[in-house]
Amino acid sequence: MRWALLTLLVCASARGAIVHVAKSGNDANRGTSDKPFLTITRAVRDLKAGDGVLVHAGTYAETVTIWRKKGTQKAPIDIHRFANDAVIIDGGLTLNEVEWMSLSGFEVRNSRSRGIMLWHARHTSIRWMNVHDTFLGGILASDSSDIRIEGNTIRNTALQNRARTATQDWPQALAAGGCERVIIRDNHVFENYGEGIDAVRSNHVTIAGNTVHANYSVNIYLDNARDVVVDGNFVFSTHDTRFHRDDRPAHGIVAANERYTQPNPLRFLTITNNVVLWCRSGFAYGNYQAGGGLHATTIANNTFYASTEALMQIEDGAHDTTKIVNNLFYASGGRAYTKGIPRGIAFRANAWFGGDAKTIASGAGDVRADPRLVNAGGGRAADYDPRPDSPLVAPKIGARSAVRSASARTASTASPRRAGARLRRA
């Protein structure tokens, strides 16, 4: 990571100016390494394509706004911490009408709004940030395109709803709203008083390799979203009731069409290779507000484990061309596997264990046997790998025999902290 950062800065210095910010500086200075600026606000004021900003260690009590600063593909604008310095922005960060810009490495806290806000941004990346203690959400990209949000930690945001009294319109910890082509990858999003990761009225969004747990109401939410991929995420809820809604833990992955002036009904969703544990439901579709159903949706190769209600809850709607194949549904205590098996949805080659047999959505190639996982009930994705003697790796399950293990599916895109950490349920 550090070498990648240095490479970016070397490239920037070849194209334009590098300005420095330090607590020993003065905004009347020239912004050089020996005469740095004092504030980030001053450092970003006159940026041009190819310029870079290096922020040295310290706490900067600022609400930083970067407005109408535009790099190019060959000469982007890079704003990073210096080396491995600990840099804190105490107040929030807003990017408005920026293009070809990258920011990384800051702690952002105590915003009275969102921690990091992108408005009308293009070709912009937000990486390796630690965002926490914000009144609204952690990171929001709105009306933006070609955005990358990667490797960030987002915790204790959406404090507006800390009392959990909101009946609607609570914030999201990390969201794309009205966006095109967004990658949300390798983030750790947890213990927020709003939803975890959302794609709202957005198209061509990839949500992959994230660890998402103990958020309010729902961990991953697709609302009026099209051409969205949700792949290889590790999602779970805990016994921490601070993040429960109506005394129940959050759903795992939910899709719905809420009502908007400019709707963008769900279509072309691909939900694959996720491990979802201990949630109210593993996957749910809600036919409330605008309704509309699931269309051209694939839910495949996921592990849904021990939901407090049904592992899969799909309300009636105008569903079509939707398939649910090669998933493991592992219930606990004889609970329901599915709640609602509406028309327009095809089930095939799924594995079912531990639940109420009357709620199985039967299909060709199903397996109904103990899947013999490495450590069912454990707190790591690897605990949900099938053992060598598992019936899930036998030829009779068809395509599932070629599917990667649960840990391989999630670790392939995981950030290092998630891949090596044991996450506790309580």
mmCIF file of N, CA, C and O in Angstrom, residues 157-226:
data_model
loop_
_atom_site.group_PDB
_atom_site.id
_atom_site.type_symbol
_atom_site.label_atom_id
_atom_site.label_comp_id
_atom_site.label_asym_id
_atom_site.label_seq_id
_atom_site.Cartn_x
_atom_site.Cartn_y
_atom_site.Cartn_z
ATOM 1 N N THR A 157 -21.412 5.700 12.860
ATOM 2 C CA THR A 157 -21.974 6.824 12.111
ATOM 3 C C THR A 157 -23.496 6.775 12.194
ATOM 4 O O THR A 157 -24.066 5.921 12.856
ATOM 5 N N ALA A 158 -24.145 7.726 11.523
ATOM 6 C CA ALA A 158 -25.608 7.858 11.568
ATOM 7 C C ALA A 158 -26.088 8.094 12.992
ATOM 8 O O ALA A 158 -27.121 7.568 13.426
ATOM 9 N N LEU A 159 -25.343 8.927 13.730
ATOM 10 C CA LEU A 159 -25.698 9.200 15.125
ATOM 11 C C LEU A 159 -27.022 9.942 15.239
ATOM 12 O O LEU A 159 -27.602 10.000 16.335
ATOM 13 N N GLN A 160 -27.517 10.489 14.153
ATOM 14 C CA GLN A 160 -28.852 11.073 14.118
ATOM 15 C C GLN A 160 -29.888 10.077 14.641
ATOM 16 O O GLN A 160 -30.886 10.469 15.254
ATOM 17 N N ASN A 161 -29.650 8.792 14.405
ATOM 18 C CA ASN A 161 -30.600 7.755 14.799
ATOM 19 C C ASN A 161 -30.096 6.947 15.998
ATOM 20 O O ASN A 161 -30.533 5.810 16.204
ATOM 21 N N ARG A 162 -29.209 7.542 16.761
ATOM 22 C CA ARG A 162 -28.637 6.793 17.885
ATOM 23 C C ARG A 162 -29.705 6.320 18.872
ATOM 24 O O ARG A 162 -29.583 5.242 19.465
ATOM 25 N N ALA A 163 -30.760 7.102 19.039
ATOM 26 C CA ALA A 163 -31.846 6.698 19.936
ATOM 27 C C ALA A 163 -32.744 5.644 19.305
ATOM 28 O O ALA A 163 -33.628 5.092 19.974
ATOM 29 N N ARG A 164 -32.536 5.363 18.003
ATOM 30 C CA ARG A 164 -33.294 4.363 17.251
ATOM 31 C C ARG A 164 -34.788 4.661 17.260
ATOM 32 O O ARG A 164 -35.618 3.768 17.333
ATOM 33 N N THR A 165 -35.123 5.938 17.169
ATOM 34 C CA THR A 165 -36.523 6.351 17.148
ATOM 35 C C THR A 165 -37.010 6.723 15.752
ATOM 36 O O THR A 165 -38.204 6.964 15.559
ATOM 37 N N ALA A 166 -36.113 6.780 14.770
ATOM 38 C CA ALA A 166 -36.522 7.133 13.411
ATOM 39 C C ALA A 166 -37.411 6.035 12.829
ATOM 40 O O ALA A 166 -37.124 4.845 12.975
ATOM 41 N N THR A 167 -38.503 6.440 12.198
ATOM 42 C CA THR A 167 -39.392 5.471 11.557
ATOM 43 C C THR A 167 -39.109 5.338 10.067
ATOM 44 O O THR A 167 -39.586 4.404 9.425
ATOM 45 N N GLN A 168 -38.323 6.259 9.501
ATOM 46 C CA GLN A 168 -37.923 6.197 8.099
ATOM 47 C C GLN A 168 -36.787 7.192 7.880
ATOM 48 O O GLN A 168 -36.472 8.007 8.745
ATOM 49 N N ASP A 169 -36.170 7.107 6.718
ATOM 50 C CA ASP A 169 -35.153 8.078 6.299
ATOM 51 C C ASP A 169 -33.948 8.151 7.222
ATOM 52 O O ASP A 169 -33.338 9.208 7.393
ATOM 53 N N TRP A 170 -33.583 7.032 7.858
ATOM 54 C CA TRP A 170 -32.323 7.039 8.593
ATOM 55 C C TRP A 170 -31.168 6.963 7.601
ATOM 56 O O TRP A 170 -31.308 6.468 6.492
ATOM 57 N N PRO A 171 -29.993 7.454 7.962
ATOM 58 C CA PRO A 171 -28.877 7.510 7.004
ATOM 59 C C PRO A 171 -28.273 6.129 6.746
ATOM 60 O O PRO A 171 -28.612 5.135 7.401
ATOM 61 N N GLN A 172 -27.356 6.096 5.798
ATOM 62 C CA GLN A 172 -26.597 4.883 5.484
ATOM 63 C C GLN A 172 -25.130 5.112 5.851
ATOM 64 O O GLN A 172 -24.608 6.213 5.689
ATOM 65 N N ALA A 173 -24.469 4.076 6.289
ATOM 66 C CA ALA A 173 -23.049 4.209 6.618
ATOM 67 C C ALA A 173 -22.218 4.442 5.362
ATOM 68 O O ALA A 173 -21.307 5.269 5.342
ATOM 69 N N LEU A 174 -22.535 3.722 4.280
ATOM 70 C CA LEU A 174 -21.799 3.849 3.019
ATOM 71 C C LEU A 174 -22.814 3.655 1.901
ATOM 72 O O LEU A 174 -23.479 2.619 1.849
ATOM 73 N N ALA A 175 -22.908 4.636 1.001
ATOM 74 C CA ALA A 175 -23.969 4.538 0.005
ATOM 75 C C ALA A 175 -23.598 5.211 -1.299
ATOM 76 O O ALA A 175 -22.828 6.176 -1.337
ATOM 77 N N ALA A 176 -24.185 4.658 -2.377
ATOM 78 C CA ALA A 176 -24.185 5.296 -3.689
ATOM 79 C C ALA A 176 -25.626 5.649 -4.003
ATOM 80 O O ALA A 176 -26.492 4.763 -4.024
ATOM 81 N N GLY A 177 -25.900 6.928 -4.235
ATOM 82 C CA GLY A 177 -27.250 7.384 -4.524
ATOM 83 C C GLY A 177 -27.297 8.134 -5.841
ATOM 84 O O GLY A 177 -26.621 9.153 -5.999
ATOM 85 N N GLY A 178 -28.062 7.634 -6.792
ATOM 86 C CA GLY A 178 -28.149 8.277 -8.092
ATOM 87 C C GLY A 178 -26.838 8.256 -8.853
ATOM 88 O O GLY A 178 -26.479 9.230 -9.512
ATOM 89 N N CYS A 179 -26.137 7.141 -8.771
ATOM 90 C CA CYS A 179 -24.782 7.043 -9.348
ATOM 91 C C CYS A 179 -24.731 6.031 -10.492
ATOM 92 O O CYS A 179 -25.589 5.165 -10.626
ATOM 93 N N GLU A 180 -23.662 6.141 -11.277
ATOM 94 C CA GLU A 180 -23.338 5.183 -12.334
ATOM 95 C C GLU A 180 -21.907 4.692 -12.137
ATOM 96 O O GLU A 180 -21.003 5.496 -11.900
ATOM 97 N N ARG A 181 -21.728 3.392 -12.204
ATOM 98 C CA ARG A 181 -20.400 2.767 -12.173
ATOM 99 C C ARG A 181 -19.642 3.127 -10.883
ATOM 100 O O ARG A 181 -18.771 3.991 -10.857
ATOM 101 N N VAL A 182 -19.995 2.395 -9.854
ATOM 102 C CA VAL A 182 -19.366 2.572 -8.545
ATOM 103 C C VAL A 182 -18.839 1.226 -8.071
ATOM 104 O O VAL A 182 -19.534 0.210 -8.161
ATOM 105 N N ILE A 183 -17.623 1.212 -7.559
ATOM 106 C CA ILE A 183 -17.036 0.012 -6.955
ATOM 107 C C ILE A 183 -16.890 0.262 -5.463
ATOM 108 O O ILE A 183 -16.224 1.217 -5.035
ATOM 109 N N ILE A 184 -17.516 -0.601 -4.665
ATOM 110 C CA ILE A 184 -17.450 -0.533 -3.201
ATOM 111 C C ILE A 184 -16.820 -1.844 -2.756
ATOM 112 O O ILE A 184 -17.469 -2.891 -2.741
ATOM 113 N N ARG A 185 -15.542 -1.804 -2.414
ATOM 114 C CA ARG A 185 -14.788 -3.043 -2.237
ATOM 115 C C ARG A 185 -13.909 -2.995 -0.985
ATOM 116 O O ARG A 185 -13.313 -1.972 -0.662
ATOM 117 N N ASP A 186 -13.865 -4.132 -0.278
ATOM 118 C CA ASP A 186 -12.909 -4.343 0.822
ATOM 119 C C ASP A 186 -13.072 -3.354 1.968
ATOM 120 O O ASP A 186 -12.097 -3.010 2.641
ATOM 121 N N ASN A 187 -14.278 -2.870 2.188
ATOM 122 C CA ASN A 187 -14.532 -1.972 3.312
ATOM 123 C C ASN A 187 -15.003 -2.761 4.534
ATOM 124 O O ASN A 187 -15.573 -3.847 4.404
ATOM 125 N N HIS A 188 -14.782 -2.196 5.710
ATOM 126 C CA HIS A 188 -15.280 -2.771 6.957
ATOM 127 C C HIS A 188 -16.313 -1.796 7.512
ATOM 128 O O HIS A 188 -15.966 -0.688 7.933
ATOM 129 N N VAL A 189 -17.578 -2.193 7.482
ATOM 130 C CA VAL A 189 -18.697 -1.311 7.829
ATOM 131 C C VAL A 189 -19.456 -1.965 8.973
ATOM 132 O O VAL A 189 -20.105 -3.000 8.790
ATOM 133 N N PHE A 190 -19.415 -1.366 10.159
ATOM 134 C CA PHE A 190 -19.984 -2.056 11.309
ATOM 135 C C PHE A 190 -20.371 -1.088 12.419
ATOM 136 O O PHE A 190 -19.841 0.006 12.532
ATOM 137 N N GLU A 191 -21.362 -1.510 13.191
ATOM 138 C CA GLU A 191 -21.842 -0.779 14.362
ATOM 139 C C GLU A 191 -22.202 0.662 14.007
ATOM 140 O O GLU A 191 -21.731 1.620 14.611
ATOM 141 N N ASN A 192 -23.080 0.782 13.024
ATOM 142 C CA ASN A 192 -23.617 2.080 12.612
ATOM 143 C C ASN A 192 -25.114 2.111 12.886
ATOM 144 O O ASN A 192 -25.801 1.089 12.744
ATOM 145 N N TYR A 193 -25.637 3.284 13.232
ATOM 146 C CA TYR A 193 -27.053 3.419 13.563
ATOM 147 C C TYR A 193 -27.912 3.656 12.318
ATOM 148 O O TYR A 193 -29.066 4.052 12.425
ATOM 149 N N GLY A 194 -27.347 3.418 11.157
ATOM 150 C CA GLY A 194 -28.075 3.417 9.901
ATOM 151 C C GLY A 194 -27.751 2.140 9.151
ATOM 152 O O GLY A 194 -27.005 1.280 9.634
ATOM 153 N N GLU A 195 -28.307 2.014 7.952
ATOM 154 C CA GLU A 195 -28.029 0.844 7.129
ATOM 155 C C GLU A 195 -26.537 0.758 6.817
ATOM 156 O O GLU A 195 -25.816 1.752 6.887
ATOM 157 N N GLY A 196 -26.086 -0.432 6.432
ATOM 158 C CA GLY A 196 -24.657 -0.644 6.204
ATOM 159 C C GLY A 196 -24.196 -0.089 4.870
ATOM 160 O O GLY A 196 -23.716 1.027 4.779
ATOM 161 N N ILE A 197 -24.317 -0.891 3.797
ATOM 162 C CA ILE A 197 -23.927 -0.470 2.453
ATOM 163 C C ILE A 197 -25.180 -0.456 1.585
ATOM 164 O O ILE A 197 -25.895 -1.454 1.500
ATOM 165 N N ASP A 198 -25.429 0.679 0.901
ATOM 166 C CA ASP A 198 -26.623 0.834 0.075
ATOM 167 C C ASP A 198 -26.266 1.217 -1.357
ATOM 168 O O ASP A 198 -25.332 1.989 -1.582
ATOM 169 N N ALA A 199 -27.040 0.674 -2.305
ATOM 170 C CA ALA A 199 -27.056 1.174 -3.682
ATOM 171 C C ALA A 199 -28.485 1.621 -3.951
ATOM 172 O O ALA A 199 -29.397 0.788 -3.991
ATOM 173 N N VAL A 200 -28.677 2.931 -4.111
ATOM 174 C CA VAL A 200 -30.004 3.521 -4.222
ATOM 175 C C VAL A 200 -30.108 4.288 -5.535
ATOM 176 O O VAL A 200 -29.273 5.163 -5.819
ATOM 177 N N ARG A 201 -31.083 3.937 -6.342
ATOM 178 C CA ARG A 201 -31.281 4.600 -7.641
ATOM 179 C C ARG A 201 -29.951 4.693 -8.399
ATOM 180 O O ARG A 201 -29.608 5.718 -8.968
ATOM 181 N N SER A 202 -29.225 3.606 -8.398
ATOM 182 C CA SER A 202 -27.896 3.574 -8.998
ATOM 183 C C SER A 202 -27.764 2.371 -9.914
ATOM 184 O O SER A 202 -28.432 1.347 -9.719
ATOM 185 N N ASN A 203 -26.876 2.484 -10.903
ATOM 186 C CA ASN A 203 -26.655 1.436 -11.890
ATOM 187 C C ASN A 203 -25.183 1.049 -11.945
ATOM 188 O O ASN A 203 -24.304 1.882 -11.702
ATOM 189 N N HIS A 204 -24.944 -0.221 -12.278
ATOM 190 C CA HIS A 204 -23.582 -0.723 -12.462
ATOM 191 C C HIS A 204 -22.735 -0.496 -11.195
ATOM 192 O O HIS A 204 -21.676 0.129 -11.233
ATOM 193 N N VAL A 205 -23.231 -1.013 -10.102
ATOM 194 C CA VAL A 205 -22.539 -0.930 -8.815
ATOM 195 C C VAL A 205 -22.016 -2.312 -8.458
ATOM 196 O O VAL A 205 -22.735 -3.310 -8.584
ATOM 197 N N THR A 206 -20.772 -2.379 -8.002
ATOM 198 C CA THR A 206 -20.180 -3.611 -7.490
ATOM 199 C C THR A 206 -19.920 -3.450 -5.999
ATOM 200 O O THR A 206 -19.223 -2.518 -5.582
ATOM 201 N N ILE A 207 -20.494 -4.360 -5.212
ATOM 202 C CA ILE A 207 -20.295 -4.386 -3.758
ATOM 203 C C ILE A 207 -19.616 -5.718 -3.459
ATOM 204 O O ILE A 207 -20.254 -6.774 -3.466
ATOM 205 N N ALA A 208 -18.312 -5.707 -3.227
ATOM 206 C CA ALA A 208 -17.556 -6.960 -3.198
ATOM 207 C C ALA A 208 -16.502 -6.970 -2.102
ATOM 208 O O ALA A 208 -15.821 -5.958 -1.862
ATOM 209 N N GLY A 209 -16.353 -8.101 -1.450
ATOM 210 C CA GLY A 209 -15.256 -8.305 -0.507
ATOM 211 C C GLY A 209 -15.348 -7.497 0.759
ATOM 212 O O GLY A 209 -14.356 -7.356 1.475
ATOM 213 N N ASN A 210 -16.528 -6.967 1.076
ATOM 214 C CA ASN A 210 -16.689 -6.157 2.283
ATOM 215 C C ASN A 210 -17.040 -7.029 3.483
ATOM 216 O O ASN A 210 -17.640 -8.100 3.342
ATOM 217 N N THR A 211 -16.686 -6.556 4.670
ATOM 218 C CA THR A 211 -17.167 -7.133 5.915
ATOM 219 C C THR A 211 -18.185 -6.156 6.491
ATOM 220 O O THR A 211 -17.860 -5.006 6.767
ATOM 221 N N VAL A 212 -19.433 -6.621 6.645
ATOM 222 C CA VAL A 212 -20.537 -5.737 7.023
ATOM 223 C C VAL A 212 -21.305 -6.404 8.152
ATOM 224 O O VAL A 212 -21.857 -7.495 7.976
ATOM 225 N N HIS A 213 -21.345 -5.758 9.312
ATOM 226 C CA HIS A 213 -22.021 -6.405 10.439
ATOM 227 C C HIS A 213 -22.529 -5.404 11.456
ATOM 228 O O HIS A 213 -22.019 -4.283 11.571
ATOM 229 N N ALA A 214 -23.557 -5.814 12.173
ATOM 230 C CA ALA A 214 -24.121 -5.053 13.285
ATOM 231 C C ALA A 214 -24.472 -3.630 12.884
ATOM 232 O O ALA A 214 -24.087 -2.669 13.541
ATOM 233 N N ASN A 215 -25.225 -3.496 11.790
ATOM 234 C CA ASN A 215 -25.761 -2.200 11.395
ATOM 235 C C ASN A 215 -27.269 -2.197 11.629
ATOM 236 O O ASN A 215 -27.874 -3.225 11.918
ATOM 237 N N TYR A 216 -27.902 -1.027 11.506
ATOM 238 C CA TYR A 216 -29.300 -0.880 11.861
ATOM 239 C C TYR A 216 -30.211 -1.254 10.693
ATOM 240 O O TYR A 216 -30.055 -0.722 9.593
ATOM 241 N N SER A 217 -31.108 -2.158 10.911
ATOM 242 C CA SER A 217 -32.173 -2.544 9.990
ATOM 243 C C SER A 217 -31.705 -3.493 8.882
ATOM 244 O O SER A 217 -32.305 -4.536 8.670
ATOM 245 N N VAL A 218 -30.651 -3.126 8.137
ATOM 246 C CA VAL A 218 -30.189 -3.986 7.046
ATOM 247 C C VAL A 218 -28.706 -3.744 6.818
ATOM 248 O O VAL A 218 -28.223 -2.612 6.936
ATOM 249 N N ASN A 219 -27.985 -4.806 6.505
ATOM 250 C CA ASN A 219 -26.543 -4.676 6.299
ATOM 251 C C ASN A 219 -26.200 -4.260 4.867
ATOM 252 O O ASN A 219 -25.346 -3.400 4.665
ATOM 253 N N ILE A 220 -26.817 -4.861 3.868
ATOM 254 C CA ILE A 220 -26.619 -4.455 2.472
ATOM 255 C C ILE A 220 -28.005 -4.281 1.857
ATOM 256 O O ILE A 220 -28.828 -5.203 1.888
ATOM 257 N N TYR A 221 -28.254 -3.104 1.254
ATOM 258 C CA TYR A 221 -29.592 -2.766 0.759
ATOM 259 C C TYR A 221 -29.513 -2.284 -0.678
ATOM 260 O O TYR A 221 -28.759 -1.353 -0.990
ATOM 261 N N LEU A 222 -30.306 -2.916 -1.540
ATOM 262 C CA LEU A 222 -30.410 -2.543 -2.950
ATOM 263 C C LEU A 222 -31.802 -1.977 -3.174
ATOM 264 O O LEU A 222 -32.798 -2.701 -3.096
ATOM 265 N N ASP A 223 -31.880 -0.691 -3.459
ATOM 266 C CA ASP A 223 -33.152 0.012 -3.583
ATOM 267 C C ASP A 223 -33.188 0.731 -4.926
ATOM 268 O O ASP A 223 -32.381 1.641 -5.170
ATOM 269 N N ASN A 224 -34.113 0.317 -5.816
ATOM 270 C CA ASN A 224 -34.164 0.914 -7.152
ATOM 271 C C ASN A 224 -32.785 0.859 -7.808
ATOM 272 O O ASN A 224 -32.258 1.859 -8.286
ATOM 273 N N ALA A 225 -32.200 -0.313 -7.822
ATOM 274 C CA ALA A 225 -30.834 -0.487 -8.333
ATOM 275 C C ALA A 225 -30.839 -1.460 -9.509
ATOM 276 O O ALA A 225 -31.595 -2.446 -9.506
ATOM 277 N N ARG A 226 -29.984 -1.199 -10.484
ATOM 278 C CA ARG A 226 -29.894 -2.056 -11.671
ATOM 279 C C ARG A 226 -28.441 -2.417 -11.966
ATOM 280 O O ARG A 226 -27.534 -1.634 -11.691
#
